[in-house]
Each structure stands twice: as C-alpha cells, then as structure tokens.
Short mmCIF file of C-alpha atoms in Angstrom, two decimals:
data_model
loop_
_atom_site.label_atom_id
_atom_site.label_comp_id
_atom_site.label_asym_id
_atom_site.label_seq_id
_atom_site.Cartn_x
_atom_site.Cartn_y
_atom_site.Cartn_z
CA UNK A 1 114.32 98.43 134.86
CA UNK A 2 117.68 97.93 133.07
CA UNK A 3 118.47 96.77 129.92
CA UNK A 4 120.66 97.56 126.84
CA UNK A 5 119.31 97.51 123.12
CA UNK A 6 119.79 99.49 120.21
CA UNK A 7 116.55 100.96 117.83
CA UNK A 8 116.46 98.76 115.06
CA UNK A 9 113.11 99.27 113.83
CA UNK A 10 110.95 102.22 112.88
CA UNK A 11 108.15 102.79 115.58
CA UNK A 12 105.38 105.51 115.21
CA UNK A 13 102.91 106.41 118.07
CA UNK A 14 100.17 109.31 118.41
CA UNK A 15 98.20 110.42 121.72
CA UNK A 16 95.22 112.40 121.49
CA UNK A 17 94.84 116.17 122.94
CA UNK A 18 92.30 116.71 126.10
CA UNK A 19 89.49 118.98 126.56
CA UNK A 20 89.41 119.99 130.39
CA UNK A 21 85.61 119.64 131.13
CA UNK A 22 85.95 120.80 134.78
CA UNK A 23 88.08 120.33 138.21
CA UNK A 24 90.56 122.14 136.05
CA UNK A 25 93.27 123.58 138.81
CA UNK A 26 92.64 121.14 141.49
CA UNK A 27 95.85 119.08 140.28
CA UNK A 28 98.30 121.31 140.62
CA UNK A 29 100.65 121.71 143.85
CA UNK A 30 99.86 122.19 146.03
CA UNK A 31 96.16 122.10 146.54
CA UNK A 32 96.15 118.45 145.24
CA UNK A 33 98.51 117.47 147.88
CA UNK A 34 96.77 119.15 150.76
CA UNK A 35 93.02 118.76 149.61
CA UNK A 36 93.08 116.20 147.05
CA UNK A 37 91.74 117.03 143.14
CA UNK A 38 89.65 115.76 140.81
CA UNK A 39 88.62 116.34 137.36
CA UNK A 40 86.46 115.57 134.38
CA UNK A 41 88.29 115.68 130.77
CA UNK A 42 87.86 113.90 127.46
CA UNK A 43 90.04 113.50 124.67
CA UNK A 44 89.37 114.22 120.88
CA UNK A 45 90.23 113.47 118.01
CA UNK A 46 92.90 116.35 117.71
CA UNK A 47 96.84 113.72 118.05
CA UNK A 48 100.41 114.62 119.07
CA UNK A 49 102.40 112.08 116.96
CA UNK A 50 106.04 110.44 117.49
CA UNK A 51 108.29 108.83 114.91
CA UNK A 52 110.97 106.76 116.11
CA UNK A 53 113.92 105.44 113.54
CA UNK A 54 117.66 103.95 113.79
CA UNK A 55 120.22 106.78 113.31
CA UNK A 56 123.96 106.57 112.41
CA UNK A 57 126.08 105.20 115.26
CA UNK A 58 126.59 107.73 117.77
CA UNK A 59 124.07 110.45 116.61
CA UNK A 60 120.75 111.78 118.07
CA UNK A 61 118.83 113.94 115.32
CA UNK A 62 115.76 115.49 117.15
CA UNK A 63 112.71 117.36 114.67
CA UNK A 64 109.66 119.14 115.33
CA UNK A 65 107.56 119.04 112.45
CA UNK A 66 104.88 121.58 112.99
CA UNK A 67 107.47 123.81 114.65
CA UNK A 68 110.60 123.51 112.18
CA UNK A 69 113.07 123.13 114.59
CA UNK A 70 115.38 120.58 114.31
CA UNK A 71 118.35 119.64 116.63
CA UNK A 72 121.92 117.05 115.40
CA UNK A 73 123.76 116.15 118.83
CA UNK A 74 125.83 113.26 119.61
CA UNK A 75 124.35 110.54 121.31
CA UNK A 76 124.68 110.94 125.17
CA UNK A 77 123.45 109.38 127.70
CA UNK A 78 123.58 112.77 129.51
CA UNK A 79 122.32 114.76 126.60
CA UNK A 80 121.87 118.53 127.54
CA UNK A 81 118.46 119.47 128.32
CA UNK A 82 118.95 123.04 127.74
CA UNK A 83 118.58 124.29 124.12
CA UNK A 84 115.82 123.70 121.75
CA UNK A 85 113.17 121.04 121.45
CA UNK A 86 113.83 120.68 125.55
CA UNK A 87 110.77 117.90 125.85
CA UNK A 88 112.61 115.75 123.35
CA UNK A 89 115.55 115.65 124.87
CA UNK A 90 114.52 115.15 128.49
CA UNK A 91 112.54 112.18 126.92
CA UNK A 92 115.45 110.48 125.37
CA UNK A 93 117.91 111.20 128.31
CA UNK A 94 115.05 109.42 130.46
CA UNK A 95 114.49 106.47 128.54
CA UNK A 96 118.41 105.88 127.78
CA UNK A 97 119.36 105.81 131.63
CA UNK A 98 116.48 104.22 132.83
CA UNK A 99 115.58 101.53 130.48
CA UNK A 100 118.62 100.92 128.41
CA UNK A 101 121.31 100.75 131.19
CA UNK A 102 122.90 104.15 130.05
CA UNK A 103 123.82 103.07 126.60
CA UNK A 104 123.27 105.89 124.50
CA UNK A 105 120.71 105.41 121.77
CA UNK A 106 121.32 106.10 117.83
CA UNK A 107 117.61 107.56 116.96
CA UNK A 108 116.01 109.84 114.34
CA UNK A 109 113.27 111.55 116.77
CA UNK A 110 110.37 113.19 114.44
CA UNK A 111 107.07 114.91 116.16
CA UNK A 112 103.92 117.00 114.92
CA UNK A 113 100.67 117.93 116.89
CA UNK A 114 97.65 119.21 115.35
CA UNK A 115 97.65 122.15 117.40
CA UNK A 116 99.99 124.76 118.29
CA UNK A 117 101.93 124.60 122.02
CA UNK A 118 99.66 127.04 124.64
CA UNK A 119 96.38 125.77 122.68
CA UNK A 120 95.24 124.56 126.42
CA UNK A 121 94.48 120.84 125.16
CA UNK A 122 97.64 119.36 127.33
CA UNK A 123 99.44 119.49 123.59
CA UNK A 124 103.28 119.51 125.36
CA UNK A 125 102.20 116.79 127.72
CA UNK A 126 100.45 115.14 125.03
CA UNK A 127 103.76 115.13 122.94
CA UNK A 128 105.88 113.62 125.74
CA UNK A 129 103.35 110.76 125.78
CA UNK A 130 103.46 110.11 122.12
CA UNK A 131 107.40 109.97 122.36
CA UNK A 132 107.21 107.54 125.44
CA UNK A 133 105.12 105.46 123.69
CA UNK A 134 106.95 105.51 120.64
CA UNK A 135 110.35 104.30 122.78
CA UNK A 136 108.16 101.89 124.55
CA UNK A 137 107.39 100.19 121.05
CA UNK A 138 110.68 99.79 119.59
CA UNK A 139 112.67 99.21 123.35
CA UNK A 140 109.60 96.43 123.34
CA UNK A 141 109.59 97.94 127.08
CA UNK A 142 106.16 95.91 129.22
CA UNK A 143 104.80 99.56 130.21
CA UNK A 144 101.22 99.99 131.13
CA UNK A 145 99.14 102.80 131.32
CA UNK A 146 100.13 103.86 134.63
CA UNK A 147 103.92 103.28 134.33
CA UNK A 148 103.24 105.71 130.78
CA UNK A 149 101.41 108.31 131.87
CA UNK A 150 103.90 108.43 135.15
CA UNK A 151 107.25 108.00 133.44
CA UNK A 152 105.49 111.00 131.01
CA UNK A 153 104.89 113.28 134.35
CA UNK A 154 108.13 112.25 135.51
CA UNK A 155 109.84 114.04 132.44
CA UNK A 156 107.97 116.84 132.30
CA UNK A 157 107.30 118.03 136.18
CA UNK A 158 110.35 116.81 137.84
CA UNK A 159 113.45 116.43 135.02
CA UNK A 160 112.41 119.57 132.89
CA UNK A 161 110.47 120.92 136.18
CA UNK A 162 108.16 122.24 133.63
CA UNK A 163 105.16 124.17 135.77
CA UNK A 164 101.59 122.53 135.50
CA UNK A 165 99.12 119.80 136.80
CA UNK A 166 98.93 116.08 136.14
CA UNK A 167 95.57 115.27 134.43
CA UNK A 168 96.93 115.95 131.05
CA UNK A 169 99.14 112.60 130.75
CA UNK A 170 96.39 110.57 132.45
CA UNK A 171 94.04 112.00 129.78
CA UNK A 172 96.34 111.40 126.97
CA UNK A 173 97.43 107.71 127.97
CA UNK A 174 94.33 106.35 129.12
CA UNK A 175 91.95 108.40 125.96
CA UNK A 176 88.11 108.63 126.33
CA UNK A 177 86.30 110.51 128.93
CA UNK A 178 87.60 110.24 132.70
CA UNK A 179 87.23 111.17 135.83
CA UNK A 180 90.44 111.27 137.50
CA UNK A 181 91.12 111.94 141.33
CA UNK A 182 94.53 113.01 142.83
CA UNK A 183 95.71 112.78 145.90
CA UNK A 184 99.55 113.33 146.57
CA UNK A 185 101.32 111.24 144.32
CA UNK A 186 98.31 108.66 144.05
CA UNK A 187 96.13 109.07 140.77
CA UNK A 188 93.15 106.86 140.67
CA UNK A 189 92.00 106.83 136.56
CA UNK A 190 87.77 105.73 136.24
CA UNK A 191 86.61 105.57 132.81
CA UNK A 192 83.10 106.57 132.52
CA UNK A 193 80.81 104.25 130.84
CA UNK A 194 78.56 106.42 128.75
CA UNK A 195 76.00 105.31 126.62
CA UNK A 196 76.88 106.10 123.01
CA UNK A 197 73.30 108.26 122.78
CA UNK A 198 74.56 110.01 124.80
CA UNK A 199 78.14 110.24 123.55
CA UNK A 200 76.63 111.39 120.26
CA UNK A 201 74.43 114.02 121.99
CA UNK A 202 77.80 115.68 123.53
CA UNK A 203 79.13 115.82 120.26
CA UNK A 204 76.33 117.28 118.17
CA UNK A 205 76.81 120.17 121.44
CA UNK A 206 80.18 120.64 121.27
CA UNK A 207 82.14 123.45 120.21
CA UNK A 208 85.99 123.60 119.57
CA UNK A 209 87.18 127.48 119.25
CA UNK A 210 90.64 128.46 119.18
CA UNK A 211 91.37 132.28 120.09
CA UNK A 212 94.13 132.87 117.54
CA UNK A 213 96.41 133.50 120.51
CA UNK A 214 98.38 130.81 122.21
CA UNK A 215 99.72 131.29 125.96
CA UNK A 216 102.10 130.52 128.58
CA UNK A 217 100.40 128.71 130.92
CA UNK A 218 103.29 128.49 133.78
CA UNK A 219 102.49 131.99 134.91
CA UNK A 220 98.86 131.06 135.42
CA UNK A 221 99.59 127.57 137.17
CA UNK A 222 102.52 129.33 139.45
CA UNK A 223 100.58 132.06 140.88
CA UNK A 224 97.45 130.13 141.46
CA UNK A 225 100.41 127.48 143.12
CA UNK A 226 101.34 130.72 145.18
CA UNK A 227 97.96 131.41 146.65
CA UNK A 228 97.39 128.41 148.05
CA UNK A 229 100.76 128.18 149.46
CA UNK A 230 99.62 131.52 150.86
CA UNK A 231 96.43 130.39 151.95
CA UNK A 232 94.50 132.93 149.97
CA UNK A 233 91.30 132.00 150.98
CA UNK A 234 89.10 133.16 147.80
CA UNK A 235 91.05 131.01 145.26
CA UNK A 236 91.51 127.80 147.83
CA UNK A 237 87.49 128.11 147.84
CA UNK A 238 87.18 128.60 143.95
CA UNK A 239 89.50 125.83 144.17
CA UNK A 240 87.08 123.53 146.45
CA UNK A 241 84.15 124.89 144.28
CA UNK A 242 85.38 123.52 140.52
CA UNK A 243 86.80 120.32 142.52
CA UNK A 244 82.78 119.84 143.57
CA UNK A 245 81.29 120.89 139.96
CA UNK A 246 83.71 118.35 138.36
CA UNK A 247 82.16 115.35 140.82
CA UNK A 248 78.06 117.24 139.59
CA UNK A 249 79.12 117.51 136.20
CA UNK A 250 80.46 113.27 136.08
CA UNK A 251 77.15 112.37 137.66
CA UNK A 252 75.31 114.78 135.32
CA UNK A 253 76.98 113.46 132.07
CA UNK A 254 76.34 109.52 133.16
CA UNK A 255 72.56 110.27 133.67
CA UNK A 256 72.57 111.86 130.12
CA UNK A 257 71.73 115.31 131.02
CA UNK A 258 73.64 117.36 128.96
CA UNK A 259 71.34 120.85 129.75
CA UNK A 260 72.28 119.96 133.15
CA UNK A 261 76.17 119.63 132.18
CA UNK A 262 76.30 122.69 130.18
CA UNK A 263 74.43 124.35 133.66
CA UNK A 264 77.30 123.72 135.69
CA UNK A 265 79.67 124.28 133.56
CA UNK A 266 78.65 127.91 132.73
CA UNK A 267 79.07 128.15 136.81
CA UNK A 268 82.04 126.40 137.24
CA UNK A 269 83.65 129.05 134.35
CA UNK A 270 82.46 132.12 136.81
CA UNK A 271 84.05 130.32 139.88
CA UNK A 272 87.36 129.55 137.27
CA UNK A 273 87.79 133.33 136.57
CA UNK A 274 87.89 134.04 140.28
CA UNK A 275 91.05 131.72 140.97
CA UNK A 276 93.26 134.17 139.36
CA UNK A 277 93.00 137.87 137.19
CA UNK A 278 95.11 136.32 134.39
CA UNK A 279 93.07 133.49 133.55
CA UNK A 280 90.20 135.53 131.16
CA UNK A 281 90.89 138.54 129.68
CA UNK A 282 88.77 140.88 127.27
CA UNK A 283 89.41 139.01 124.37
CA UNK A 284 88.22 136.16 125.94
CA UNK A 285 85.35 137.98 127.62
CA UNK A 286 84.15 139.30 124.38
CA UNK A 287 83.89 135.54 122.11
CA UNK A 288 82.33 134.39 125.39
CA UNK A 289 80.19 136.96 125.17
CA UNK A 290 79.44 136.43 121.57
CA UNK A 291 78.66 132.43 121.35
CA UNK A 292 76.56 132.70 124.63
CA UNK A 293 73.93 135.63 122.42
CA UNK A 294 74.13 133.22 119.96
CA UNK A 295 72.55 130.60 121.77
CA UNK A 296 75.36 128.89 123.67
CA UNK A 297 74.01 127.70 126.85
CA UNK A 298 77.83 127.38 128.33
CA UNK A 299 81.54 128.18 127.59
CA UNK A 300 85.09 128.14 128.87
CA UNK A 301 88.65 128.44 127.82
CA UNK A 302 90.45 124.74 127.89
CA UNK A 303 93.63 124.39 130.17
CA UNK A 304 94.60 126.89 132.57
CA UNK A 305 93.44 130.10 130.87
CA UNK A 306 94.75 132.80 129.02
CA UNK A 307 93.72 132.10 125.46
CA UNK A 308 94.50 129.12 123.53
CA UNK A 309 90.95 126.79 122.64
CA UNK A 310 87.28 127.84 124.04
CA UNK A 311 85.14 125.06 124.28
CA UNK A 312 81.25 125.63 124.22
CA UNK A 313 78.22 123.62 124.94
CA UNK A 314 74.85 124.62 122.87
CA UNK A 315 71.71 123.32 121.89
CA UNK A 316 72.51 121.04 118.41
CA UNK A 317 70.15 123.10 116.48
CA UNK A 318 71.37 126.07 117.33
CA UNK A 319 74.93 125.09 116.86
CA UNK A 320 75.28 126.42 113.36
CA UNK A 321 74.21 129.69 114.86
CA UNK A 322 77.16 129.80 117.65
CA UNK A 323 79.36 128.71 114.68
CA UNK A 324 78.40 131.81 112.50
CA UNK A 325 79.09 134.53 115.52
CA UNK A 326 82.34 132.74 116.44
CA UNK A 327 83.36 133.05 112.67
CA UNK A 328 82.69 136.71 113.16
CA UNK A 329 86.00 137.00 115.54
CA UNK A 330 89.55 136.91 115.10
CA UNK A 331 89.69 133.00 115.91
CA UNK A 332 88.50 130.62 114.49
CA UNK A 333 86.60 127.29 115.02
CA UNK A 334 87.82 123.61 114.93
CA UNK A 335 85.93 120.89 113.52
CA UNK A 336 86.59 117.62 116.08
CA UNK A 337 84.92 114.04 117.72
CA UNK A 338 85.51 112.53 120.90
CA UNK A 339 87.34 109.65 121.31
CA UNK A 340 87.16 106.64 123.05
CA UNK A 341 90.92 105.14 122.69
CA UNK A 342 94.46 106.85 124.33
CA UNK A 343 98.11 106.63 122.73
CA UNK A 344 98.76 104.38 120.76
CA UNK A 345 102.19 102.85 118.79
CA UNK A 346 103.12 100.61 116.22
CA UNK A 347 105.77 99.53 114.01
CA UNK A 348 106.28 100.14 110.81
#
C-alpha cells in the first residue's frame, strides 16, 4: 500500500498485556514451523499506550514515558534503528516506507505500559501494537486485525529481528481469551465464547504476581530455538506435551471447569520447567512453593520464564490466603480483570 500524507491530528491508542495460559513455547521457530503450535492466552486489563501528534517539519521526537528515555532525530525515511527506544523507531521507519510512499513523517511519538519490559505479559510486543494502531488512526490506513497484528510481528521478528514467538501480537490485537494455532507463517485466531459465569469464576481465581525481577527473555526463547534445531528430544516432547495441555485446558475452560483448568495447568508448569534449566529458578521455586501451601491449586511464571509475573489459579475463598503468603516475598501482587476487547485508537 502506498500513499503520502502528513500527521495532522493527534491519535492515541492502547493494547492490552497477555497472560500466557498454556502452549507457551510452541510458537517459536522452529517447532511451530515443523510441528505446528498452539496456545491458550487472555488479555487483562494491564495497557501499553501510544500517543501520536504533528511535529515541526522535518523532526521525529520519540518518548518513553515509563522508561524516561527520550530520542530528537530528523525525520528519515531510513531512520537508524540502532540507539535507544529501538521498537519506536523500527515502527516509524515501517510505517513511513510502507504506507506513506517514503515521505518522511513529522511526529511527536509518546508511549507508557503499565508494566515494566521482561514482566512476561508480551509488554514490548504489546507496545509495537499500540504504536501501529496509533499510525493506523491518524494515516486513516483500512488495517484489520490480521494486517495489525502481522505488520506488528513484521517489526519486531524480522526488521529489529528481535528473538521470541508470535502469540503475543495476536493476543494484543485481537483482546479477550484465544486460542490461537500456528503453523508456518499461517495463524488461525478463535475467540472462545465463554459464558460470563464462568468468566467471573476465572477472575475471582486469578492471581497476578510479579517477582520484583524482570528478564531477558531472548536467551530463554534462543536456546529452547536451539534444541529443536538440534533435535533434543526431551524439550521437542515437553514441547508436544504443553502444545496438547493448551488444546485440554481450551476444552476445559469452555465446559466451565476451572478445578479442571487449574489441574492441567499445575502439569503443564512441570512439563514447562523441563524445556529448558533457565526457565525457573529458586526464586521462582520458592513463591511457587509458597502460594501452592497457601492453598493455590496451580501456578506458573507468564512468558517464557525467568522471572517477570507468576500467575496462580486458587480456590476464590482461599484467595485472600494465597494473597497474604505472596505478600510475605520480595514481589509483590497485582490487582487486574480480564478483558474482552484488543487495541484500540482514537483521535483526539
């Protein structure tokens, strides 16, 4: 698509963060291209937010909010993507060659998320979304959810050839809870209809924990990447294993049965651990450890591992109990809904 326009508007936009409920693993490369993935996540109401405004002619000015960091460069349609704020730029060098003809844009480029990068909730995909989407609004470009979440991958994976999977810009485009199923370069979204009883019993279950430690997940991703490519045997198994859970705990969560969920998901953790050594730790053991004596009938860490948010599954009455152990640690818990709806933008 080609085109030349200039921002004249303000546009805002927001995309809400994922919690990986299982299949976690299966799409990344190469596994998903050989054996196909699939995975079970569901956003909440945790946002990565994008503010798009006109700029003096021939300047780019490119903030991070919750980070500090803020970039002035001249506007090019070939802007560097080396240097700070790296997933800004790649998104604006994207947008101006592809949609706007290579006519440099004049933009003011403003983000916040409500959680710090490495939190394991997709928060640096979920960012690239927001800033699509915000483009998308004031370009006025006819992008659906597909072409979104795509272009979004696109930036991340193959300009920035960031390291990681692809369910986290499904997740954050499309919102609500999904089942998604990879297969090469084919993704294949299906929104789960649950019934909002049940919706509401997830919720009074759920747990949001964050370790006090953010992480790196590219080391994780590449060296579970490198056993399959070396045909390691236990991890393509644990692989196959968590791709099977994630298809038991869909069917499980559409009956209702949350006991059942929380069931398989305190397996599919074990089976998680097993894919690589860096993906728990003792740190991670021990608040495991902790909620599950409190009454917790399941837990895991979100993302690919290695600190960031735990997510836990537990009986609603006993949740308060959970809550008081976890307070007991050097993390801390995060108060948080589901949601139904994926990015969003408007004008202001």
């Amino acid at each position: 698509m080609k085109r030349t326009a200039d921002i004249n508007c303000t546009a805002r936009a927001r995309a809400p963060l994922r919690l990986g409920l299982g299949g976690g693993g299966t799409d990344v490369s190469p596994y998903c291209d050989r054996y196909g993935g699939s995975v079970l996540n569901a956003t909440v109401t945790l946002f990565a937010y994008a503010t798009l405004e006109p700029a003096p002619p021939g300047r780019v000015t490119l903030r991070s909010v919750d980070t500090g960091e803020c970039v002035e460069l001249a506007a090019d349609p070939e802007l560097p993507l080396d240097g700070r704020l790296p997933l800004h730029r790649g998104v604006y060098r994207r947008i101006v060659n592809q949609f706007n003809g290579g006519k440099p844009l004049s933009i003011r480029l403003t983000t916040s998320c409500d959680v710090p990068a490495g939190s394991g909730l997709g928060s640096s995909s979920t960012l690239v979304v927001a800033m699509v989407e915000a483009f998308k609004e004031a370009l006025m470009l006819p992008l659906g959810e597909y072409e979104v979440a795509h272009l979004a991958y696109t930036i991340e994976r193959e300009d920035l050839a960031i390291r990681g999977g692809r369910q986290d810009q499904y997740a954050a485009t499309f919102g609500g809870i999904n089942f998604i199923e990879f297969a090469g370069d084919r993704v294949i979204v299906n929104p789960l209809r649950i019934r909002n009883s049940v919706l509401a019993e997830l919720e009074a279950s759920l747990l949001l924990y964050f370790t006090g430690a953010s992480r790196e997940s590219s080391a994780i991703i590449e060296e579970q990447s490198h056993f399959v490519r070396d045909n390691r045997q236990q991890s393509i198994d644990a692989l196959h294993a968590l791709k099977a859970d994630a298809v038991e705990m869909k069917e499980r969560l559409l009956r209702g049965d949350i006991t059942g969920l929380a069931t398989v998901l305190h397996r599919s953790w074990k089976v998680k651990k097993s894919v690589s050594g860096r993906i728990s730790n003792a740190s991670i053991d021990g608040i495991h450890a902790a909620a599950m004596e409190a009454g917790a009938l399941a837990g895991k860490v979100s993302g690919a591992g290695g600190g960031g948010f735990m997510m836990f599954l537990s009986e609603p009455t006993r949740r308060f109990e959970v809550m008081a152990q976890l307070s007991a640690q050097a993390g801390h818990w995060v108060p948080c809904h589901l949601t139904k709806g994926g990015a969003m933008s408007w004008r202001v």
